[in-house]
Amino acid sequence: MWRIGEYELYLFNDASAWVDPGGMFGLVPRVLWSRYYAVDERQLMNTANHTLLIRGGGRNILVDTGFGNCLSQTQRKRRSITHFDGTQVGLAALGIAADDIDLVVNTHLHDDHCTGNFRLDANGERQPAFPNARYVAQRREYEEACAPNERTRATYLPGNYQPLYESGQLQLLDGDSEVAPGIQALVTPGHTPAHMSLRISSQGEQAAFLCDLASLAIHFERLAWMSAYDVEPLLTLETKRRWQPWALETNALLFFPHDAKIPAGRLIQVEHGRPRVVAVD
């Protein structure tokens, strides 16, 4: 648990998966990324799938929902997922019921970040995972996700969000928005055209759930390093360029959604070198 002013922050690993590093590093050569991240005998890299709980001001706010319990055994095997449903397990450990979540922020609508919007009940039927929560996502993200193209249709699955919009539980944001006092959902385009990162400001302290603006800590250190899944990689680079000075100046606590090695850290300026993320326990 970390504290930022009045807010308590809890990071959950919703799922662990072994993935092809090519997806995480795109054009970055293996000889470079392998200095920082290891692979197993299958040449796969261990990744996390983090969600964030923000508690304070009488609110329970969940940022992203991961996969939840909605993947079949076959789907988990295909994705080499070795641990799943960590968000619900983490909430239960804190004594927080699904009914206690007030707000769910979908940073974007890729399936690894929002399949957990729903939950399979005892009869195998999908139900909203957080029945009392207001869900929010960017309007443009929702529109893109409802009309996927050949590149995006494998990860934009309308069943993860359309029913929530049709029922009125999902509300669409038009640009940067304050979703709670001191908590801003800011558009950070590149990974998707209307991807969001969440910034938390309270009592002079700062934190940010960067989400896939920087899937891994090394992505935030090195502007040119990013995942192969970014639909507008040059825009990702420019967005990170704008965010780096803020992170340095504020000593912000940063969360990286898929980094199993450095899930949380701070950006520091190394003398005569590029900025570097140092892990924070």
PDB file of C-alpha atoms in Angstrom:
ATOM      1  CA  MET A   1       0.000   0.000   0.000  1.00  0.00           C
ATOM      2  CA  TRP A   2       1.150   3.513  -0.816  1.00  0.00           C
ATOM      3  CA  ARG A   3      -0.307   6.766   0.475  1.00  0.00           C
ATOM      4  CA  ILE A   4      -0.656   9.886  -1.662  1.00  0.00           C
ATOM      5  CA  GLY A   5      -2.131  12.590   0.545  1.00  0.00           C
ATOM      6  CA  GLU A   6      -5.615  11.500   1.557  1.00  0.00           C
ATOM      7  CA  TYR A   7      -5.605   8.502  -0.795  1.00  0.00           C
ATOM      8  CA  GLU A   8      -4.478   4.944  -0.189  1.00  0.00           C
ATOM      9  CA  LEU A   9      -3.283   3.120  -3.318  1.00  0.00           C
ATOM     10  CA  TYR A  10      -3.281  -0.657  -3.718  1.00  0.00           C
ATOM     11  CA  LEU A  11      -1.853  -2.435  -6.758  1.00  0.00           C
ATOM     12  CA  PHE A  12      -3.250  -5.852  -7.694  1.00  0.00           C
ATOM     13  CA  ASN A  13      -1.765  -8.280 -10.195  1.00  0.00           C
ATOM     14  CA  ASP A  14      -4.919  -9.485 -11.889  1.00  0.00           C
ATOM     15  CA  ALA A  15      -3.069 -12.019 -14.058  1.00  0.00           C
ATOM     16  CA  SER A  16       0.441 -13.279 -14.744  1.00  0.00           C
ATOM     17  CA  ALA A  17       1.259 -14.299 -18.297  1.00  0.00           C
ATOM     18  CA  TRP A  18       4.280 -15.506 -20.242  1.00  0.00           C
ATOM     19  CA  VAL A  19       4.467 -13.621 -23.527  1.00  0.00           C
ATOM     20  CA  ASP A  20       6.639 -13.288 -26.601  1.00  0.00           C
ATOM     21  CA  PRO A  21       8.969 -10.338 -25.874  1.00  0.00           C
ATOM     22  CA  GLY A  22       8.440  -9.138 -29.439  1.00  0.00           C
ATOM     23  CA  GLY A  23       5.056  -7.822 -28.358  1.00  0.00           C
ATOM     24  CA  MET A  24       6.547  -5.875 -25.465  1.00  0.00           C
ATOM     25  CA  PHE A  25       9.497  -4.413 -27.374  1.00  0.00           C
ATOM     26  CA  GLY A  26       8.521  -4.144 -31.030  1.00  0.00           C
ATOM     27  CA  LEU A  27      11.474  -2.762 -32.997  1.00  0.00           C
ATOM     28  CA  VAL A  28      13.909  -2.828 -30.064  1.00  0.00           C
ATOM     29  CA  PRO A  29      16.564  -5.498 -30.771  1.00  0.00           C
ATOM     30  CA  ARG A  30      16.855  -8.453 -28.414  1.00  0.00           C
ATOM     31  CA  VAL A  31      20.501  -7.600 -27.697  1.00  0.00           C
ATOM     32  CA  LEU A  32      19.263  -4.384 -26.042  1.00  0.00           C
ATOM     33  CA  TRP A  33      16.100  -5.406 -24.168  1.00  0.00           C
ATOM     34  CA  SER A  34      17.672  -8.632 -22.873  1.00  0.00           C
ATOM     35  CA  ARG A  35      19.961  -6.528 -20.659  1.00  0.00           C
ATOM     36  CA  TYR A  36      16.909  -5.668 -18.566  1.00  0.00           C
ATOM     37  CA  TYR A  37      14.382  -8.504 -18.906  1.00  0.00           C
ATOM     38  CA  ALA A  38      14.929 -12.267 -18.887  1.00  0.00           C
ATOM     39  CA  VAL A  39      13.146 -15.061 -20.753  1.00  0.00           C
ATOM     40  CA  ASP A  40      12.541 -18.689 -19.818  1.00  0.00           C
ATOM     41  CA  GLU A  41      13.516 -21.824 -21.741  1.00  0.00           C
ATOM     42  CA  ARG A  42      10.564 -21.222 -24.091  1.00  0.00           C
ATOM     43  CA  GLN A  43      11.917 -17.734 -24.849  1.00  0.00           C
ATOM     44  CA  LEU A  44       8.888 -16.193 -23.132  1.00  0.00           C
ATOM     45  CA  MET A  45       8.905 -13.237 -20.753  1.00  0.00           C
ATOM     46  CA  ASN A  46       6.919 -13.040 -17.520  1.00  0.00           C
ATOM     47  CA  THR A  47       4.471 -10.121 -17.406  1.00  0.00           C
ATOM     48  CA  ALA A  48       1.889  -8.838 -14.955  1.00  0.00           C
ATOM     49  CA  ASN A  49      -1.530  -7.294 -15.518  1.00  0.00           C
ATOM     50  CA  HIS A  50      -1.940  -4.674 -12.817  1.00  0.00           C
ATOM     51  CA  THR A  51      -5.070  -2.917 -11.671  1.00  0.00           C
ATOM     52  CA  LEU A  52      -5.149  -0.098  -9.117  1.00  0.00           C
ATOM     53  CA  LEU A  53      -7.491   0.547  -6.207  1.00  0.00           C
ATOM     54  CA  ILE A  54      -7.734   4.120  -4.918  1.00  0.00           C
ATOM     55  CA  ARG A  55      -9.369   4.564  -1.494  1.00  0.00           C
ATOM     56  CA  GLY A  56     -10.151   7.900   0.091  1.00  0.00           C
ATOM     57  CA  GLY A  57     -12.768  10.571   0.501  1.00  0.00           C
ATOM     58  CA  GLY A  58     -15.362   7.883   1.122  1.00  0.00           C
ATOM     59  CA  ARG A  59     -14.750   6.373  -2.333  1.00  0.00           C
ATOM     60  CA  ASN A  60     -13.396   3.116  -3.716  1.00  0.00           C
ATOM     61  CA  ILE A  61     -12.105   3.687  -7.250  1.00  0.00           C
ATOM     62  CA  LEU A  62     -10.801   0.848  -9.416  1.00  0.00           C
ATOM     63  CA  VAL A  63      -8.562   1.591 -12.384  1.00  0.00           C
ATOM     64  CA  ASP A  64      -8.898  -1.140 -15.027  1.00  0.00           C
ATOM     65  CA  THR A  65     -10.319  -4.582 -14.340  1.00  0.00           C
ATOM     66  CA  GLY A  66      -7.950  -7.022 -16.065  1.00  0.00           C
ATOM     67  CA  PHE A  67      -9.326 -10.377 -17.201  1.00  0.00           C
ATOM     68  CA  GLY A  68     -11.220 -11.269 -14.029  1.00  0.00           C
ATOM     69  CA  ASN A  69     -12.624 -14.796 -14.112  1.00  0.00           C
ATOM     70  CA  CYS A  70     -14.048 -14.611 -17.633  1.00  0.00           C
ATOM     71  CA  LEU A  71     -11.367 -16.530 -19.528  1.00  0.00           C
ATOM     72  CA  SER A  72     -11.893 -20.223 -20.134  1.00  0.00           C
ATOM     73  CA  GLN A  73      -9.175 -22.726 -19.300  1.00  0.00           C
ATOM     74  CA  THR A  74      -8.393 -22.969 -23.021  1.00  0.00           C
ATOM     75  CA  GLN A  75      -8.052 -19.186 -23.307  1.00  0.00           C
ATOM     76  CA  ARG A  76      -5.779 -19.048 -20.270  1.00  0.00           C
ATOM     77  CA  LYS A  77      -3.609 -21.826 -21.657  1.00  0.00           C
ATOM     78  CA  ARG A  78      -3.343 -20.113 -25.048  1.00  0.00           C
ATOM     79  CA  ARG A  79      -2.151 -16.916 -23.347  1.00  0.00           C
ATOM     80  CA  SER A  80       0.149 -18.838 -20.955  1.00  0.00           C
ATOM     81  CA  ILE A  81      -1.658 -17.308 -17.966  1.00  0.00           C
ATOM     82  CA  THR A  82      -0.474 -18.866 -14.722  1.00  0.00           C
ATOM     83  CA  HIS A  83      -2.371 -16.692 -12.233  1.00  0.00           C
ATOM     84  CA  PHE A  84      -5.728 -14.979 -12.687  1.00  0.00           C
ATOM     85  CA  ASP A  85      -8.584 -13.161 -10.911  1.00  0.00           C
ATOM     86  CA  GLY A  86      -6.096 -11.282  -8.743  1.00  0.00           C
ATOM     87  CA  THR A  87      -8.193  -8.115  -8.570  1.00  0.00           C
ATOM     88  CA  GLN A  88     -11.120  -9.808  -6.869  1.00  0.00           C
ATOM     89  CA  VAL A  89      -8.766 -11.733  -4.584  1.00  0.00           C
ATOM     90  CA  GLY A  90      -6.993  -8.509  -3.629  1.00  0.00           C
ATOM     91  CA  LEU A  91     -10.234  -6.682  -2.922  1.00  0.00           C
ATOM     92  CA  ALA A  92     -11.494  -9.540  -0.770  1.00  0.00           C
ATOM     93  CA  ALA A  93      -8.259  -9.517   1.238  1.00  0.00           C
ATOM     94  CA  LEU A  94      -8.974  -5.874   2.093  1.00  0.00           C
ATOM     95  CA  GLY A  95     -12.550  -6.672   3.060  1.00  0.00           C
ATOM     96  CA  ILE A  96     -13.937  -4.835   0.036  1.00  0.00           C
ATOM     97  CA  ALA A  97     -16.906  -6.397  -1.736  1.00  0.00           C
ATOM     98  CA  ALA A  98     -17.618  -5.887  -5.420  1.00  0.00           C
ATOM     99  CA  ASP A  99     -20.679  -3.887  -4.368  1.00  0.00           C
ATOM    100  CA  ASP A 100     -18.394  -1.431  -2.547  1.00  0.00           C
ATOM    101  CA  ILE A 101     -16.676  -0.160  -5.710  1.00  0.00           C
ATOM    102  CA  ASP A 102     -18.033   3.282  -6.601  1.00  0.00           C
ATOM    103  CA  LEU A 103     -16.160   4.027  -9.831  1.00  0.00           C
ATOM    104  CA  VAL A 104     -14.356   1.940 -12.448  1.00  0.00           C
ATOM    105  CA  VAL A 105     -12.022   3.773 -14.826  1.00  0.00           C
ATOM    106  CA  ASN A 106     -11.320   1.926 -18.090  1.00  0.00           C
ATOM    107  CA  THR A 107      -8.065   3.469 -19.298  1.00  0.00           C
ATOM    108  CA  HIS A 108      -8.748   1.868 -22.663  1.00  0.00           C
ATOM    109  CA  LEU A 109     -10.811  -1.034 -23.927  1.00  0.00           C
ATOM    110  CA  HIS A 110      -8.266  -3.690 -24.877  1.00  0.00           C
ATOM    111  CA  ASP A 111      -9.421  -7.017 -23.529  1.00  0.00           C
ATOM    112  CA  ASP A 112      -6.564  -7.425 -21.042  1.00  0.00           C
ATOM    113  CA  HIS A 113      -7.706  -4.238 -19.301  1.00  0.00           C
ATOM    114  CA  CYS A 114     -11.495  -4.543 -19.321  1.00  0.00           C
ATOM    115  CA  THR A 115     -12.651  -8.170 -19.623  1.00  0.00           C
ATOM    116  CA  GLY A 116     -13.002  -8.016 -15.842  1.00  0.00           C
ATOM    117  CA  ASN A 117     -15.757  -5.426 -16.270  1.00  0.00           C
ATOM    118  CA  PHE A 118     -17.915  -8.548 -16.143  1.00  0.00           C
ATOM    119  CA  ARG A 119     -17.851 -11.671 -14.030  1.00  0.00           C
ATOM    120  CA  LEU A 120     -19.121 -15.197 -14.599  1.00  0.00           C
ATOM    121  CA  ASP A 121     -21.758 -16.098 -12.020  1.00  0.00           C
ATOM    122  CA  ALA A 122     -22.469 -19.587 -10.648  1.00  0.00           C
ATOM    123  CA  ASN A 123     -24.455 -20.397 -13.793  1.00  0.00           C
ATOM    124  CA  GLY A 124     -21.699 -19.260 -16.141  1.00  0.00           C
ATOM    125  CA  GLU A 125     -23.592 -16.088 -17.096  1.00  0.00           C
ATOM    126  CA  ARG A 126     -21.775 -12.773 -17.483  1.00  0.00           C
ATOM    127  CA  GLN A 127     -22.860 -10.106 -14.998  1.00  0.00           C
ATOM    128  CA  PRO A 128     -21.391  -6.653 -14.282  1.00  0.00           C
ATOM    129  CA  ALA A 129     -18.516  -7.326 -11.904  1.00  0.00           C
ATOM    130  CA  PHE A 130     -19.162  -4.142  -9.921  1.00  0.00           C
ATOM    131  CA  PRO A 131     -22.932  -3.654  -9.929  1.00  0.00           C
ATOM    132  CA  ASN A 132     -23.027  -0.375  -8.000  1.00  0.00           C
ATOM    133  CA  ALA A 133     -20.160   1.303  -9.839  1.00  0.00           C
ATOM    134  CA  ARG A 134     -20.196   3.967 -12.484  1.00  0.00           C
ATOM    135  CA  TYR A 135     -17.854   2.938 -15.293  1.00  0.00           C
ATOM    136  CA  VAL A 136     -16.084   5.578 -17.414  1.00  0.00           C
ATOM    137  CA  ALA A 137     -14.098   5.480 -20.658  1.00  0.00           C
ATOM    138  CA  GLN A 138     -13.233   7.979 -23.353  1.00  0.00           C
ATOM    139  CA  ARG A 139     -15.915   8.493 -26.004  1.00  0.00           C
ATOM    140  CA  ARG A 140     -13.442   8.201 -28.871  1.00  0.00           C
ATOM    141  CA  GLU A 141     -11.997   5.025 -27.359  1.00  0.00           C
ATOM    142  CA  TYR A 142     -15.485   3.548 -27.140  1.00  0.00           C
ATOM    143  CA  GLU A 143     -16.265   4.472 -30.742  1.00  0.00           C
ATOM    144  CA  GLU A 144     -12.993   2.941 -31.968  1.00  0.00           C
ATOM    145  CA  ALA A 145     -13.614  -0.180 -29.891  1.00  0.00           C
ATOM    146  CA  CYS A 146     -17.112  -0.640 -31.312  1.00  0.00           C
ATOM    147  CA  ALA A 147     -15.810  -0.500 -34.890  1.00  0.00           C
ATOM    148  CA  PRO A 148     -12.505  -2.395 -34.776  1.00  0.00           C
ATOM    149  CA  ASN A 149     -10.385  -2.883 -37.872  1.00  0.00           C
ATOM    150  CA  GLU A 150      -8.200  -5.766 -38.996  1.00  0.00           C
ATOM    151  CA  ARG A 151      -5.469  -4.816 -36.535  1.00  0.00           C
ATOM    152  CA  THR A 152      -7.584  -4.057 -33.475  1.00  0.00           C
ATOM    153  CA  ARG A 153     -10.435  -6.561 -33.640  1.00  0.00           C
ATOM    154  CA  ALA A 154      -8.495  -9.287 -31.792  1.00  0.00           C
ATOM    155  CA  THR A 155      -8.365  -7.156 -28.641  1.00  0.00           C
ATOM    156  CA  TYR A 156     -11.474  -4.951 -28.911  1.00  0.00           C
ATOM    157  CA  LEU A 157     -14.273  -7.303 -27.841  1.00  0.00           C
ATOM    158  CA  PRO A 158     -17.597  -5.403 -27.685  1.00  0.00           C
ATOM    159  CA  GLY A 159     -19.100  -7.767 -25.115  1.00  0.00           C
ATOM    160  CA  ASN A 160     -16.719  -6.282 -22.554  1.00  0.00           C
ATOM    161  CA  TYR A 161     -18.213  -2.779 -22.750  1.00  0.00           C
ATOM    162  CA  GLN A 162     -21.223  -2.397 -25.054  1.00  0.00           C
ATOM    163  CA  PRO A 163     -23.729  -3.932 -22.593  1.00  0.00           C
ATOM    164  CA  LEU A 164     -22.564  -1.501 -19.899  1.00  0.00           C
ATOM    165  CA  TYR A 165     -23.083   1.465 -22.216  1.00  0.00           C
ATOM    166  CA  GLU A 166     -26.492   0.232 -23.325  1.00  0.00           C
ATOM    167  CA  SER A 167     -27.593  -0.165 -19.694  1.00  0.00           C
ATOM    168  CA  GLY A 168     -26.327   3.308 -18.793  1.00  0.00           C
ATOM    169  CA  GLN A 169     -23.688   2.032 -16.382  1.00  0.00           C
ATOM    170  CA  LEU A 170     -20.801   3.094 -18.662  1.00  0.00           C
ATOM    171  CA  GLN A 171     -20.473   6.850 -19.127  1.00  0.00           C
ATOM    172  CA  LEU A 172     -18.306   8.355 -21.849  1.00  0.00           C
ATOM    173  CA  LEU A 173     -15.805  11.153 -21.257  1.00  0.00           C
ATOM    174  CA  ASP A 174     -14.941  13.836 -23.784  1.00  0.00           C
ATOM    175  CA  GLY A 175     -11.276  14.546 -23.163  1.00  0.00           C
ATOM    176  CA  ASP A 176      -9.416  15.158 -19.909  1.00  0.00           C
ATOM    177  CA  SER A 177     -11.728  14.839 -16.913  1.00  0.00           C
ATOM    178  CA  GLU A 178     -11.574  15.033 -13.128  1.00  0.00           C
ATOM    179  CA  VAL A 179     -13.343  11.861 -12.023  1.00  0.00           C
ATOM    180  CA  ALA A 180     -12.955  12.530  -8.271  1.00  0.00           C
ATOM    181  CA  PRO A 181     -11.328  15.312  -6.241  1.00  0.00           C
ATOM    182  CA  GLY A 182      -7.650  15.380  -7.216  1.00  0.00           C
ATOM    183  CA  ILE A 183      -7.994  12.420  -9.593  1.00  0.00           C
ATOM    184  CA  GLN A 184      -7.698  13.214 -13.291  1.00  0.00           C
ATOM    185  CA  ALA A 185      -8.288  10.882 -16.211  1.00  0.00           C
ATOM    186  CA  LEU A 186      -5.972  12.341 -18.862  1.00  0.00           C
ATOM    187  CA  VAL A 187      -5.840  11.386 -22.531  1.00  0.00           C
ATOM    188  CA  THR A 188      -2.391   9.968 -23.332  1.00  0.00           C
ATOM    189  CA  PRO A 189      -2.661   8.901 -26.968  1.00  0.00           C
ATOM    190  CA  GLY A 190      -0.440   6.509 -28.852  1.00  0.00           C
ATOM    191  CA  HIS A 191      -1.181   3.024 -27.578  1.00  0.00           C
ATOM    192  CA  THR A 192      -4.718   3.764 -28.731  1.00  0.00           C
ATOM    193  CA  PRO A 193      -6.009   7.103 -30.057  1.00  0.00           C
ATOM    194  CA  ALA A 194      -7.817   7.939 -26.804  1.00  0.00           C
ATOM    195  CA  HIS A 195      -5.875   5.915 -24.255  1.00  0.00           C
ATOM    196  CA  MET A 196      -5.971   7.422 -20.745  1.00  0.00           C
ATOM    197  CA  SER A 197      -3.572   7.587 -17.821  1.00  0.00           C
ATOM    198  CA  LEU A 198      -4.754   8.423 -14.328  1.00  0.00           C
ATOM    199  CA  ARG A 199      -3.077  11.158 -12.280  1.00  0.00           C
ATOM    200  CA  ILE A 200      -3.608  11.366  -8.510  1.00  0.00           C
ATOM    201  CA  SER A 201      -2.796  14.637  -6.697  1.00  0.00           C
ATOM    202  CA  SER A 202      -3.381  15.130  -2.978  1.00  0.00           C
ATOM    203  CA  GLN A 203      -1.741  17.270  -0.300  1.00  0.00           C
ATOM    204  CA  GLY A 204       1.218  18.113  -2.534  1.00  0.00           C
ATOM    205  CA  GLU A 205       1.955  14.519  -3.524  1.00  0.00           C
ATOM    206  CA  GLN A 206       1.588  12.994  -6.991  1.00  0.00           C
ATOM    207  CA  ALA A 207       1.105   9.556  -8.512  1.00  0.00           C
ATOM    208  CA  ALA A 208       0.139   8.219 -11.924  1.00  0.00           C
ATOM    209  CA  PHE A 209      -1.171   4.943 -13.257  1.00  0.00           C
ATOM    210  CA  LEU A 210       0.439   5.289 -16.681  1.00  0.00           C
ATOM    211  CA  CYS A 211      -1.189   2.202 -18.102  1.00  0.00           C
ATOM    212  CA  ASP A 212       0.057   1.379 -21.605  1.00  0.00           C
ATOM    213  CA  LEU A 213       1.659   4.760 -22.131  1.00  0.00           C
ATOM    214  CA  ALA A 214       4.491   2.780 -20.521  1.00  0.00           C
ATOM    215  CA  SER A 215       3.610  -0.895 -20.200  1.00  0.00           C
ATOM    216  CA  LEU A 216       7.035  -1.508 -18.649  1.00  0.00           C
ATOM    217  CA  ALA A 217       9.255   0.777 -16.582  1.00  0.00           C
ATOM    218  CA  ILE A 218      11.924   0.780 -19.303  1.00  0.00           C
ATOM    219  CA  HIS A 219       9.348   2.188 -21.739  1.00  0.00           C
ATOM    220  CA  PHE A 220       9.127   5.349 -19.641  1.00  0.00           C
ATOM    221  CA  GLU A 221      12.903   5.702 -19.350  1.00  0.00           C
ATOM    222  CA  ARG A 222      13.526   5.417 -23.070  1.00  0.00           C
ATOM    223  CA  LEU A 223      11.232   7.416 -25.305  1.00  0.00           C
ATOM    224  CA  ALA A 224      11.860   5.261 -28.380  1.00  0.00           C
ATOM    225  CA  TRP A 225      11.066   1.980 -26.596  1.00  0.00           C
ATOM    226  CA  MET A 226       7.432   0.915 -26.710  1.00  0.00           C
ATOM    227  CA  SER A 227       5.280  -2.131 -27.335  1.00  0.00           C
ATOM    228  CA  ALA A 228       4.426  -3.478 -30.764  1.00  0.00           C
ATOM    229  CA  TYR A 229       0.748  -2.981 -29.949  1.00  0.00           C
ATOM    230  CA  ASP A 230       0.827   0.830 -30.056  1.00  0.00           C
ATOM    231  CA  VAL A 231      -1.326   1.912 -32.984  1.00  0.00           C
ATOM    232  CA  GLU A 232       0.388   5.321 -33.219  1.00  0.00           C
ATOM    233  CA  PRO A 233       3.945   4.766 -31.952  1.00  0.00           C
ATOM    234  CA  LEU A 234       5.269   8.221 -32.800  1.00  0.00           C
ATOM    235  CA  LEU A 235       2.410   9.730 -30.838  1.00  0.00           C
ATOM    236  CA  THR A 236       3.319   7.475 -27.900  1.00  0.00           C
ATOM    237  CA  LEU A 237       6.843   8.869 -28.061  1.00  0.00           C
ATOM    238  CA  GLU A 238       5.649  12.484 -27.999  1.00  0.00           C
ATOM    239  CA  THR A 239       3.196  11.806 -25.179  1.00  0.00           C
ATOM    240  CA  LYS A 240       5.975  10.296 -23.072  1.00  0.00           C
ATOM    241  CA  ARG A 241       8.180  13.276 -23.900  1.00  0.00           C
ATOM    242  CA  ARG A 242       5.541  15.552 -22.337  1.00  0.00           C
ATOM    243  CA  TRP A 243       5.101  13.381 -19.262  1.00  0.00           C
ATOM    244  CA  GLN A 244       8.751  12.798 -18.365  1.00  0.00           C
ATOM    245  CA  PRO A 245       9.418  16.363 -17.087  1.00  0.00           C
ATOM    246  CA  TRP A 246       6.295  16.240 -14.914  1.00  0.00           C
ATOM    247  CA  ALA A 247       7.391  12.935 -13.375  1.00  0.00           C
ATOM    248  CA  LEU A 248      10.877  14.288 -12.655  1.00  0.00           C
ATOM    249  CA  GLU A 249       9.717  17.613 -11.236  1.00  0.00           C
ATOM    250  CA  THR A 250       7.064  16.128  -8.940  1.00  0.00           C
ATOM    251  CA  ASN A 251       8.893  12.928  -7.923  1.00  0.00           C
ATOM    252  CA  ALA A 252       5.633  11.191  -8.785  1.00  0.00           C
ATOM    253  CA  LEU A 253       4.956   7.595  -7.857  1.00  0.00           C
ATOM    254  CA  LEU A 254       4.467   5.741 -11.155  1.00  0.00           C
ATOM    255  CA  PHE A 255       2.674   2.465 -11.839  1.00  0.00           C
ATOM    256  CA  PHE A 256       3.457   0.244 -14.834  1.00  0.00           C
ATOM    257  CA  PRO A 257       0.688  -2.202 -15.796  1.00  0.00           C
ATOM    258  CA  HIS A 258       2.633  -5.111 -17.261  1.00  0.00           C
ATOM    259  CA  ASP A 259       5.983  -4.949 -15.478  1.00  0.00           C
ATOM    260  CA  ALA A 260       6.438  -7.947 -13.169  1.00  0.00           C
ATOM    261  CA  LYS A 261       9.901  -6.681 -12.194  1.00  0.00           C
ATOM    262  CA  ILE A 262       9.199  -2.991 -11.455  1.00  0.00           C
ATOM    263  CA  PRO A 263       5.457  -2.547 -10.905  1.00  0.00           C
ATOM    264  CA  ALA A 264       5.976   0.830  -9.201  1.00  0.00           C
ATOM    265  CA  GLY A 265       8.789   3.356  -9.291  1.00  0.00           C
ATOM    266  CA  ARG A 266       9.935   6.940  -9.541  1.00  0.00           C
ATOM    267  CA  LEU A 267      11.782   8.623 -12.392  1.00  0.00           C
ATOM    268  CA  ILE A 268      15.131  10.147 -11.429  1.00  0.00           C
ATOM    269  CA  GLN A 269      17.687  12.076 -13.448  1.00  0.00           C
ATOM    270  CA  VAL A 270      21.008  10.244 -13.578  1.00  0.00           C
ATOM    271  CA  GLU A 271      23.982  12.581 -13.846  1.00  0.00           C
ATOM    272  CA  HIS A 272      25.233  12.749 -17.436  1.00  0.00           C
ATOM    273  CA  GLY A 273      22.643  10.209 -18.515  1.00  0.00           C
ATOM    274  CA  ARG A 274      19.053   9.560 -19.434  1.00  0.00           C
ATOM    275  CA  PRO A 275      16.304   9.480 -16.810  1.00  0.00           C
ATOM    276  CA  ARG A 276      15.971   6.181 -14.981  1.00  0.00           C
ATOM    277  CA  VAL A 277      13.116   4.516 -13.109  1.00  0.00           C
ATOM    278  CA  VAL A 278      14.003   3.281  -9.632  1.00  0.00           C
ATOM    279  CA  ALA A 279      11.747   0.686  -8.055  1.00  0.00           C
ATOM    280  CA  VAL A 280       9.578   1.601  -5.073  1.00  0.00           C
ATOM    281  CA  ASP A 281       8.380  -1.092  -2.686  1.00  0.00           C
TER     282      ASP A 281
END
